[in-house]
Amino acid sequence: ETPGAVKTALQILERSVREQKFVTTANSEDVKASKDGSWVTDDNLLDRLIKSWKICAKQGKSVIPPIALLARLCKLADTLPGFPVNVRAFSVIRGVAIDHSPADRVAMTAEALLNIAVERAAKGNPEIKPNTVIWCQIIKAWKKSDSQDAPAQADAVLERMRDQGVDPDRLLFD
């Protein structure tokens, strides 16, 4: 896996959506694949792209930053109903951000990703709604932060979590 391969795969994915050549399970009834030239794909394409991106990040190779990747994928989801940006994809991106962001930026990056997911869920994309595990990991990122306002930030995330109707569980206190 190389950063170039990840960027190329993302560009191809974006082009296929832009040119309406991407077929998901959700929109496949509307497409006559062999007659209109659609690039029929399986629902695992996004998972494979994110997996490749994650491998590059773990190897320390320069790759698309987590917030930029999530923003580009969300833009694709806005263009193509049924594009599979869901909590699983979000979790992988957030996990890489927590594991591989510079130490002084981990919590802020993780919370920025959380904000994107919460906003998208509020706009009618319930598949990306952060669950208890995700909220707890963002709070834990603040707990590990050296920032002087980390306790207040963690408390604010906990309050937002409750406002979103998500209850903390033992994960938060482990």
Short mmCIF file of N, CA and C in Angstrom, two decimals:
data_model
loop_
_atom_site.label_atom_id
_atom_site.label_comp_id
_atom_site.label_asym_id
_atom_site.label_seq_id
_atom_site.Cartn_x
_atom_site.Cartn_y
_atom_site.Cartn_z
N GLU A 1 0.84 -1.18 0.00
CA GLU A 1 0.00 0.00 0.00
C GLU A 1 0.88 1.24 0.00
N THR A 2 0.56 2.17 -0.89
CA THR A 2 1.30 3.42 -0.95
C THR A 2 0.33 4.59 -0.87
N PRO A 3 0.81 5.74 -0.40
CA PRO A 3 -0.06 6.92 -0.39
C PRO A 3 -0.59 7.25 -1.78
N GLY A 4 0.25 7.07 -2.79
CA GLY A 4 -0.20 7.33 -4.16
C GLY A 4 -1.35 6.44 -4.56
N ALA A 5 -1.28 5.18 -4.17
CA ALA A 5 -2.36 4.24 -4.50
C ALA A 5 -3.66 4.62 -3.80
N VAL A 6 -3.54 5.07 -2.56
CA VAL A 6 -4.74 5.49 -1.80
C VAL A 6 -5.35 6.72 -2.45
N LYS A 7 -4.52 7.70 -2.78
CA LYS A 7 -5.02 8.93 -3.40
C LYS A 7 -5.65 8.63 -4.77
N THR A 8 -5.02 7.75 -5.53
CA THR A 8 -5.56 7.39 -6.84
C THR A 8 -6.91 6.69 -6.68
N ALA A 9 -6.99 5.76 -5.74
CA ALA A 9 -8.26 5.05 -5.51
C ALA A 9 -9.36 6.02 -5.11
N LEU A 10 -9.03 6.99 -4.27
CA LEU A 10 -10.02 7.98 -3.85
C LEU A 10 -10.44 8.85 -5.03
N GLN A 11 -9.50 9.23 -5.87
CA GLN A 11 -9.83 10.04 -7.05
C GLN A 11 -10.73 9.27 -8.01
N ILE A 12 -10.45 7.99 -8.20
CA ILE A 12 -11.29 7.16 -9.07
C ILE A 12 -12.69 7.04 -8.47
N LEU A 13 -12.76 6.84 -7.17
CA LEU A 13 -14.05 6.74 -6.50
C LEU A 13 -14.83 8.05 -6.68
N GLU A 14 -14.16 9.18 -6.46
CA GLU A 14 -14.82 10.48 -6.63
C GLU A 14 -15.29 10.68 -8.06
N ARG A 15 -14.46 10.32 -9.02
CA ARG A 15 -14.85 10.47 -10.42
C ARG A 15 -16.04 9.58 -10.78
N SER A 16 -16.02 8.36 -10.28
CA SER A 16 -17.13 7.45 -10.59
C SER A 16 -18.45 7.96 -10.03
N VAL A 17 -18.40 8.58 -8.85
CA VAL A 17 -19.62 9.15 -8.28
C VAL A 17 -20.03 10.39 -9.07
N ARG A 18 -19.06 11.25 -9.36
CA ARG A 18 -19.34 12.48 -10.11
C ARG A 18 -19.96 12.18 -11.47
N GLU A 19 -19.45 11.15 -12.13
CA GLU A 19 -19.95 10.78 -13.46
C GLU A 19 -21.11 9.79 -13.40
N GLN A 20 -21.59 9.55 -12.20
CA GLN A 20 -22.71 8.63 -11.96
C GLN A 20 -22.43 7.24 -12.52
N LYS A 21 -21.24 6.76 -12.25
CA LYS A 21 -20.83 5.43 -12.69
C LYS A 21 -20.66 4.48 -11.51
N PHE A 22 -20.95 4.96 -10.32
CA PHE A 22 -20.79 4.14 -9.11
C PHE A 22 -22.13 3.53 -8.76
N VAL A 23 -22.14 2.25 -8.52
CA VAL A 23 -23.38 1.56 -8.20
C VAL A 23 -23.25 0.94 -6.81
N THR A 24 -24.22 1.26 -5.96
CA THR A 24 -24.28 0.64 -4.64
C THR A 24 -25.54 -0.23 -4.61
N THR A 25 -25.67 -0.99 -3.57
CA THR A 25 -26.88 -1.78 -3.39
C THR A 25 -28.10 -0.87 -3.39
N ALA A 26 -27.96 0.32 -2.80
CA ALA A 26 -29.10 1.24 -2.67
C ALA A 26 -29.56 1.81 -4.00
N ASN A 27 -28.66 1.98 -4.98
CA ASN A 27 -29.09 2.59 -6.23
C ASN A 27 -29.02 1.65 -7.42
N SER A 28 -28.74 0.36 -7.19
CA SER A 28 -28.52 -0.56 -8.30
C SER A 28 -29.76 -0.82 -9.15
N GLU A 29 -30.99 -0.66 -8.59
CA GLU A 29 -32.18 -0.90 -9.39
C GLU A 29 -32.34 0.17 -10.47
N ASP A 30 -31.77 1.34 -10.24
CA ASP A 30 -31.92 2.45 -11.18
C ASP A 30 -30.92 2.41 -12.32
N VAL A 31 -30.00 1.46 -12.30
CA VAL A 31 -28.92 1.45 -13.27
C VAL A 31 -28.96 0.18 -14.09
N LYS A 32 -28.84 0.34 -15.38
CA LYS A 32 -28.69 -0.81 -16.27
C LYS A 32 -27.20 -0.95 -16.52
N ALA A 33 -26.55 -1.70 -15.67
CA ALA A 33 -25.09 -1.71 -15.60
C ALA A 33 -24.41 -1.97 -16.93
N SER A 34 -24.78 -2.97 -17.64
CA SER A 34 -24.05 -3.32 -18.85
C SER A 34 -24.37 -2.39 -20.01
N LYS A 35 -25.52 -1.72 -20.00
CA LYS A 35 -25.91 -0.87 -21.12
C LYS A 35 -25.50 0.59 -20.95
N ASP A 36 -25.41 1.09 -19.73
CA ASP A 36 -25.09 2.51 -19.56
C ASP A 36 -23.64 2.75 -19.17
N GLY A 37 -22.83 1.71 -19.10
CA GLY A 37 -21.42 1.88 -18.81
C GLY A 37 -21.08 2.12 -17.36
N SER A 38 -21.96 1.78 -16.45
CA SER A 38 -21.68 1.99 -15.03
C SER A 38 -20.53 1.10 -14.59
N TRP A 39 -19.78 1.61 -13.67
CA TRP A 39 -18.71 0.83 -13.08
C TRP A 39 -19.31 0.12 -11.88
N VAL A 40 -19.84 -1.04 -12.10
CA VAL A 40 -20.51 -1.76 -11.02
C VAL A 40 -19.45 -2.17 -9.99
N THR A 41 -19.76 -1.92 -8.76
CA THR A 41 -18.82 -2.23 -7.69
C THR A 41 -19.55 -2.92 -6.55
N ASP A 42 -18.80 -3.54 -5.71
CA ASP A 42 -19.42 -4.16 -4.54
C ASP A 42 -19.40 -3.16 -3.39
N ASP A 43 -20.13 -3.46 -2.36
CA ASP A 43 -20.25 -2.55 -1.22
C ASP A 43 -19.00 -2.50 -0.35
N ASN A 44 -17.99 -3.30 -0.68
CA ASN A 44 -16.78 -3.31 0.12
C ASN A 44 -15.70 -2.36 -0.39
N LEU A 45 -15.98 -1.64 -1.48
CA LEU A 45 -14.99 -0.74 -2.05
C LEU A 45 -14.52 0.30 -1.03
N LEU A 46 -15.44 0.92 -0.35
CA LEU A 46 -15.07 1.92 0.64
C LEU A 46 -14.25 1.29 1.77
N ASP A 47 -14.66 0.10 2.22
CA ASP A 47 -13.91 -0.58 3.27
C ASP A 47 -12.47 -0.85 2.83
N ARG A 48 -12.30 -1.27 1.57
CA ARG A 48 -10.94 -1.55 1.07
C ARG A 48 -10.11 -0.28 0.98
N LEU A 49 -10.73 0.81 0.53
CA LEU A 49 -10.03 2.08 0.45
C LEU A 49 -9.57 2.53 1.84
N ILE A 50 -10.48 2.47 2.80
CA ILE A 50 -10.13 2.89 4.17
C ILE A 50 -9.08 1.97 4.77
N LYS A 51 -9.16 0.68 4.48
CA LYS A 51 -8.16 -0.26 4.99
C LYS A 51 -6.78 0.08 4.43
N SER A 52 -6.70 0.38 3.14
CA SER A 52 -5.42 0.75 2.53
C SER A 52 -4.88 2.04 3.15
N TRP A 53 -5.79 3.00 3.36
CA TRP A 53 -5.41 4.26 3.98
C TRP A 53 -4.86 4.01 5.38
N LYS A 54 -5.52 3.14 6.13
CA LYS A 54 -5.10 2.82 7.50
C LYS A 54 -3.72 2.17 7.51
N ILE A 55 -3.47 1.26 6.57
CA ILE A 55 -2.16 0.60 6.49
C ILE A 55 -1.06 1.63 6.25
N CYS A 56 -1.30 2.54 5.32
CA CYS A 56 -0.31 3.60 5.05
C CYS A 56 -0.05 4.43 6.30
N ALA A 57 -1.10 4.81 6.98
CA ALA A 57 -0.95 5.63 8.19
C ALA A 57 -0.15 4.88 9.25
N LYS A 58 -0.43 3.58 9.42
CA LYS A 58 0.30 2.79 10.42
C LYS A 58 1.78 2.66 10.07
N GLN A 59 2.09 2.69 8.77
CA GLN A 59 3.47 2.59 8.33
C GLN A 59 4.17 3.95 8.34
N GLY A 60 3.44 4.98 8.76
CA GLY A 60 4.02 6.31 8.83
C GLY A 60 4.18 6.99 7.49
N LYS A 61 3.52 6.47 6.47
CA LYS A 61 3.61 7.06 5.14
C LYS A 61 2.66 8.25 5.05
N SER A 62 3.10 9.28 4.39
CA SER A 62 2.26 10.46 4.23
C SER A 62 1.01 10.08 3.46
N VAL A 63 -0.12 10.42 4.03
CA VAL A 63 -1.40 10.05 3.43
C VAL A 63 -2.40 11.15 3.74
N ILE A 64 -3.55 11.08 3.18
CA ILE A 64 -4.59 12.09 3.38
C ILE A 64 -4.92 12.18 4.88
N PRO A 65 -4.93 13.40 5.44
CA PRO A 65 -5.27 13.53 6.87
C PRO A 65 -6.69 13.03 7.15
N PRO A 66 -6.94 12.53 8.37
CA PRO A 66 -8.25 11.94 8.70
C PRO A 66 -9.43 12.88 8.43
N ILE A 67 -9.32 14.13 8.81
CA ILE A 67 -10.45 15.05 8.62
C ILE A 67 -10.71 15.27 7.13
N ALA A 68 -9.64 15.39 6.34
CA ALA A 68 -9.80 15.57 4.89
C ALA A 68 -10.44 14.34 4.25
N LEU A 69 -10.03 13.16 4.69
CA LEU A 69 -10.61 11.94 4.13
C LEU A 69 -12.10 11.85 4.45
N LEU A 70 -12.46 12.07 5.71
CA LEU A 70 -13.87 11.99 6.08
C LEU A 70 -14.69 13.05 5.33
N ALA A 71 -14.14 14.25 5.19
CA ALA A 71 -14.86 15.30 4.47
C ALA A 71 -15.09 14.91 3.01
N ARG A 72 -14.10 14.33 2.38
CA ARG A 72 -14.26 13.91 0.97
C ARG A 72 -15.27 12.79 0.84
N LEU A 73 -15.25 11.85 1.78
CA LEU A 73 -16.22 10.76 1.72
C LEU A 73 -17.64 11.26 1.98
N CYS A 74 -17.77 12.21 2.89
CA CYS A 74 -19.10 12.78 3.16
C CYS A 74 -19.62 13.54 1.95
N LYS A 75 -18.74 14.20 1.24
CA LYS A 75 -19.14 14.90 0.01
C LYS A 75 -19.67 13.89 -1.02
N LEU A 76 -19.01 12.74 -1.11
CA LEU A 76 -19.50 11.70 -2.00
C LEU A 76 -20.88 11.20 -1.57
N ALA A 77 -21.05 11.06 -0.27
CA ALA A 77 -22.36 10.61 0.25
C ALA A 77 -23.44 11.63 -0.06
N ASP A 78 -23.09 12.92 -0.05
CA ASP A 78 -24.06 13.95 -0.41
C ASP A 78 -24.46 13.86 -1.88
N THR A 79 -23.52 13.44 -2.70
CA THR A 79 -23.75 13.35 -4.15
C THR A 79 -24.53 12.09 -4.50
N LEU A 80 -24.25 11.00 -3.81
CA LEU A 80 -24.82 9.71 -4.16
C LEU A 80 -25.56 9.11 -2.98
N PRO A 81 -26.89 9.17 -2.99
CA PRO A 81 -27.65 8.53 -1.92
C PRO A 81 -27.28 7.04 -1.83
N GLY A 82 -27.08 6.59 -0.62
CA GLY A 82 -26.72 5.19 -0.42
C GLY A 82 -25.23 4.95 -0.37
N PHE A 83 -24.42 6.00 -0.62
CA PHE A 83 -22.97 5.82 -0.50
C PHE A 83 -22.67 5.45 0.94
N PRO A 84 -21.92 4.38 1.15
CA PRO A 84 -21.83 3.78 2.48
C PRO A 84 -20.87 4.44 3.48
N VAL A 85 -21.06 5.73 3.77
CA VAL A 85 -20.29 6.34 4.86
C VAL A 85 -21.09 6.10 6.13
N ASN A 86 -20.60 5.18 6.94
CA ASN A 86 -21.35 4.78 8.13
C ASN A 86 -20.46 4.82 9.36
N VAL A 87 -21.00 4.40 10.47
CA VAL A 87 -20.25 4.46 11.73
C VAL A 87 -19.03 3.55 11.69
N ARG A 88 -19.07 2.47 10.94
CA ARG A 88 -17.89 1.58 10.84
C ARG A 88 -16.75 2.30 10.13
N ALA A 89 -17.04 2.95 8.99
CA ALA A 89 -16.01 3.71 8.28
C ALA A 89 -15.49 4.84 9.16
N PHE A 90 -16.41 5.53 9.81
CA PHE A 90 -16.03 6.62 10.71
C PHE A 90 -15.13 6.10 11.82
N SER A 91 -15.44 4.96 12.39
CA SER A 91 -14.66 4.40 13.50
C SER A 91 -13.22 4.13 13.08
N VAL A 92 -13.03 3.60 11.88
CA VAL A 92 -11.67 3.32 11.42
C VAL A 92 -10.90 4.63 11.26
N ILE A 93 -11.53 5.62 10.63
CA ILE A 93 -10.87 6.91 10.42
C ILE A 93 -10.53 7.55 11.76
N ARG A 94 -11.48 7.54 12.69
CA ARG A 94 -11.25 8.10 14.02
C ARG A 94 -10.15 7.34 14.75
N GLY A 95 -10.15 6.03 14.63
CA GLY A 95 -9.11 5.22 15.28
C GLY A 95 -7.72 5.56 14.79
N VAL A 96 -7.58 5.73 13.48
CA VAL A 96 -6.29 6.12 12.92
C VAL A 96 -5.90 7.50 13.42
N ALA A 97 -6.87 8.41 13.48
CA ALA A 97 -6.58 9.76 13.97
C ALA A 97 -6.06 9.71 15.41
N ILE A 98 -6.68 8.91 16.24
CA ILE A 98 -6.26 8.80 17.64
C ILE A 98 -4.89 8.13 17.75
N ASP A 99 -4.66 7.11 16.95
CA ASP A 99 -3.40 6.36 17.04
C ASP A 99 -2.21 7.04 16.37
N HIS A 100 -2.47 7.89 15.37
CA HIS A 100 -1.36 8.39 14.55
C HIS A 100 -1.27 9.90 14.41
N SER A 101 -2.12 10.64 15.08
CA SER A 101 -1.99 12.10 15.05
C SER A 101 -0.89 12.51 16.02
N PRO A 102 -0.29 13.67 15.79
CA PRO A 102 0.70 14.16 16.76
C PRO A 102 0.06 14.25 18.15
N ALA A 103 0.83 13.93 19.18
CA ALA A 103 0.30 13.84 20.53
C ALA A 103 -0.46 15.09 20.97
N ASP A 104 0.02 16.25 20.56
CA ASP A 104 -0.64 17.47 20.99
C ASP A 104 -1.92 17.79 20.20
N ARG A 105 -2.22 16.97 19.20
CA ARG A 105 -3.40 17.21 18.37
C ARG A 105 -4.41 16.07 18.40
N VAL A 106 -4.11 14.99 19.09
CA VAL A 106 -4.96 13.80 19.07
C VAL A 106 -6.41 14.12 19.46
N ALA A 107 -6.59 14.70 20.62
CA ALA A 107 -7.95 14.93 21.11
C ALA A 107 -8.70 15.93 20.24
N MET A 108 -8.02 16.98 19.80
CA MET A 108 -8.68 17.97 18.95
C MET A 108 -9.08 17.37 17.60
N THR A 109 -8.21 16.54 17.02
CA THR A 109 -8.52 15.89 15.75
C THR A 109 -9.68 14.93 15.93
N ALA A 110 -9.64 14.14 16.99
CA ALA A 110 -10.71 13.17 17.24
C ALA A 110 -12.05 13.89 17.45
N GLU A 111 -12.03 15.00 18.18
CA GLU A 111 -13.27 15.72 18.40
C GLU A 111 -13.77 16.39 17.12
N ALA A 112 -12.86 16.86 16.27
CA ALA A 112 -13.27 17.44 15.00
C ALA A 112 -13.97 16.39 14.13
N LEU A 113 -13.45 15.18 14.14
CA LEU A 113 -14.10 14.09 13.41
C LEU A 113 -15.47 13.78 14.01
N LEU A 114 -15.54 13.78 15.34
CA LEU A 114 -16.82 13.55 16.02
C LEU A 114 -17.84 14.60 15.59
N ASN A 115 -17.41 15.85 15.52
CA ASN A 115 -18.32 16.93 15.13
C ASN A 115 -18.89 16.71 13.73
N ILE A 116 -18.06 16.23 12.81
CA ILE A 116 -18.54 15.94 11.45
C ILE A 116 -19.60 14.85 11.50
N ALA A 117 -19.34 13.79 12.26
CA ALA A 117 -20.29 12.67 12.33
C ALA A 117 -21.60 13.11 12.98
N VAL A 118 -21.52 13.88 14.06
CA VAL A 118 -22.74 14.34 14.74
C VAL A 118 -23.56 15.23 13.80
N GLU A 119 -22.87 16.12 13.09
CA GLU A 119 -23.55 17.01 12.15
C GLU A 119 -24.24 16.24 11.03
N ARG A 120 -23.55 15.25 10.50
CA ARG A 120 -24.13 14.44 9.41
C ARG A 120 -25.32 13.63 9.91
N ALA A 121 -25.20 13.09 11.10
CA ALA A 121 -26.32 12.33 11.67
C ALA A 121 -27.53 13.23 11.86
N ALA A 122 -27.29 14.47 12.31
CA ALA A 122 -28.39 15.42 12.52
C ALA A 122 -29.05 15.83 11.20
N LYS A 123 -28.28 15.76 10.12
CA LYS A 123 -28.81 16.13 8.80
C LYS A 123 -29.48 14.96 8.09
N GLY A 124 -29.69 13.87 8.80
CA GLY A 124 -30.43 12.76 8.21
C GLY A 124 -29.61 11.57 7.77
N ASN A 125 -28.40 11.43 8.26
CA ASN A 125 -27.58 10.27 7.94
C ASN A 125 -27.35 9.47 9.22
N PRO A 126 -28.38 8.72 9.68
CA PRO A 126 -28.26 8.01 10.95
C PRO A 126 -27.20 6.91 10.95
N GLU A 127 -26.74 6.49 9.77
CA GLU A 127 -25.74 5.42 9.71
C GLU A 127 -24.40 5.84 10.29
N ILE A 128 -24.17 7.15 10.39
CA ILE A 128 -22.89 7.63 10.89
C ILE A 128 -22.99 8.15 12.33
N LYS A 129 -24.15 8.01 12.94
CA LYS A 129 -24.35 8.52 14.30
C LYS A 129 -23.38 7.83 15.27
N PRO A 130 -22.58 8.64 15.97
CA PRO A 130 -21.62 8.05 16.90
C PRO A 130 -22.30 7.27 18.03
N ASN A 131 -21.74 6.11 18.33
CA ASN A 131 -22.28 5.26 19.39
C ASN A 131 -21.51 5.47 20.69
N THR A 132 -21.85 4.74 21.70
CA THR A 132 -21.22 4.89 23.01
C THR A 132 -19.71 4.71 22.94
N VAL A 133 -19.26 3.71 22.20
CA VAL A 133 -17.82 3.44 22.11
C VAL A 133 -17.09 4.65 21.55
N ILE A 134 -17.62 5.23 20.49
CA ILE A 134 -16.96 6.38 19.87
C ILE A 134 -16.92 7.57 20.82
N TRP A 135 -18.04 7.89 21.44
CA TRP A 135 -18.06 9.00 22.39
C TRP A 135 -17.03 8.77 23.51
N CYS A 136 -16.99 7.56 24.03
CA CYS A 136 -16.07 7.26 25.13
C CYS A 136 -14.61 7.38 24.68
N GLN A 137 -14.33 7.01 23.44
CA GLN A 137 -12.95 7.13 22.96
C GLN A 137 -12.53 8.59 22.78
N ILE A 138 -13.46 9.43 22.41
CA ILE A 138 -13.15 10.86 22.29
C ILE A 138 -12.86 11.43 23.70
N ILE A 139 -13.68 11.05 24.66
CA ILE A 139 -13.46 11.51 26.04
C ILE A 139 -12.11 11.00 26.55
N LYS A 140 -11.80 9.74 26.26
CA LYS A 140 -10.51 9.18 26.69
C LYS A 140 -9.34 9.91 26.01
N ALA A 141 -9.53 10.32 24.75
CA ALA A 141 -8.48 11.08 24.07
C ALA A 141 -8.21 12.38 24.82
N TRP A 142 -9.26 13.03 25.29
CA TRP A 142 -9.08 14.25 26.09
C TRP A 142 -8.43 13.91 27.43
N LYS A 143 -8.80 12.76 28.03
CA LYS A 143 -8.20 12.38 29.32
C LYS A 143 -6.69 12.20 29.18
N LYS A 144 -6.23 11.73 28.03
CA LYS A 144 -4.80 11.49 27.81
C LYS A 144 -4.05 12.74 27.36
N SER A 145 -4.79 13.76 27.02
CA SER A 145 -4.20 14.98 26.49
C SER A 145 -3.43 15.75 27.56
N ASP A 146 -2.36 16.42 27.13
CA ASP A 146 -1.59 17.27 28.03
C ASP A 146 -2.15 18.69 28.09
N SER A 147 -3.18 18.95 27.33
CA SER A 147 -3.77 20.29 27.29
C SER A 147 -4.31 20.67 28.67
N GLN A 148 -4.12 21.93 29.04
CA GLN A 148 -4.59 22.36 30.35
C GLN A 148 -6.11 22.37 30.44
N ASP A 149 -6.77 22.54 29.31
CA ASP A 149 -8.24 22.55 29.35
C ASP A 149 -8.84 21.17 29.03
N ALA A 150 -8.01 20.14 29.03
CA ALA A 150 -8.49 18.79 28.72
C ALA A 150 -9.63 18.32 29.63
N PRO A 151 -9.55 18.53 30.95
CA PRO A 151 -10.67 18.08 31.79
C PRO A 151 -11.99 18.76 31.42
N ALA A 152 -11.93 20.05 31.14
CA ALA A 152 -13.15 20.77 30.74
C ALA A 152 -13.64 20.29 29.38
N GLN A 153 -12.72 20.01 28.47
CA GLN A 153 -13.10 19.52 27.15
C GLN A 153 -13.74 18.12 27.26
N ALA A 154 -13.16 17.26 28.07
CA ALA A 154 -13.72 15.92 28.27
C ALA A 154 -15.12 16.01 28.86
N ASP A 155 -15.28 16.90 29.83
CA ASP A 155 -16.60 17.10 30.45
C ASP A 155 -17.61 17.63 29.42
N ALA A 156 -17.17 18.53 28.56
CA ALA A 156 -18.07 19.07 27.53
C ALA A 156 -18.50 17.98 26.55
N VAL A 157 -17.58 17.09 26.20
CA VAL A 157 -17.92 15.98 25.30
C VAL A 157 -18.91 15.05 25.99
N LEU A 158 -18.69 14.77 27.28
CA LEU A 158 -19.62 13.92 28.03
C LEU A 158 -21.02 14.54 28.03
N GLU A 159 -21.08 15.84 28.23
CA GLU A 159 -22.38 16.54 28.24
C GLU A 159 -23.06 16.45 26.86
N ARG A 160 -22.27 16.65 25.80
CA ARG A 160 -22.81 16.52 24.44
C ARG A 160 -23.30 15.10 24.17
N MET A 161 -22.55 14.14 24.68
CA MET A 161 -22.91 12.74 24.52
C MET A 161 -24.30 12.50 25.12
N ARG A 162 -24.50 12.98 26.31
CA ARG A 162 -25.80 12.82 26.97
C ARG A 162 -26.89 13.58 26.22
N ASP A 163 -26.56 14.78 25.72
CA ASP A 163 -27.53 15.57 24.94
C ASP A 163 -27.95 14.85 23.66
N GLN A 164 -27.07 14.02 23.13
CA GLN A 164 -27.36 13.26 21.92
C GLN A 164 -28.14 11.97 22.23
N GLY A 165 -28.42 11.76 23.51
CA GLY A 165 -29.19 10.58 23.90
C GLY A 165 -28.36 9.33 24.03
N VAL A 166 -27.05 9.50 24.18
CA VAL A 166 -26.15 8.36 24.33
C VAL A 166 -25.67 8.33 25.78
N ASP A 167 -25.88 7.20 26.43
CA ASP A 167 -25.50 7.06 27.83
C ASP A 167 -24.10 6.47 27.94
N PRO A 168 -23.29 7.01 28.84
CA PRO A 168 -21.97 6.42 29.06
C PRO A 168 -22.12 5.04 29.67
N ASP A 169 -21.12 4.22 29.45
CA ASP A 169 -21.13 2.90 30.07
C ASP A 169 -19.78 2.67 30.74
N ARG A 170 -19.52 1.46 31.12
CA ARG A 170 -18.30 1.17 31.87
C ARG A 170 -17.05 1.47 31.05
N LEU A 171 -17.13 1.49 29.70
CA LEU A 171 -15.97 1.81 28.88
C LEU A 171 -15.37 3.15 29.26
N LEU A 172 -16.21 4.07 29.61
CA LEU A 172 -15.76 5.41 29.95
C LEU A 172 -14.93 5.41 31.23
N PHE A 173 -15.24 4.51 32.12
CA PHE A 173 -14.62 4.53 33.43
C PHE A 173 -13.50 3.50 33.58
N ASP A 174 -13.23 2.75 32.51
CA ASP A 174 -12.13 1.77 32.55
C ASP A 174 -10.79 2.43 32.39
#
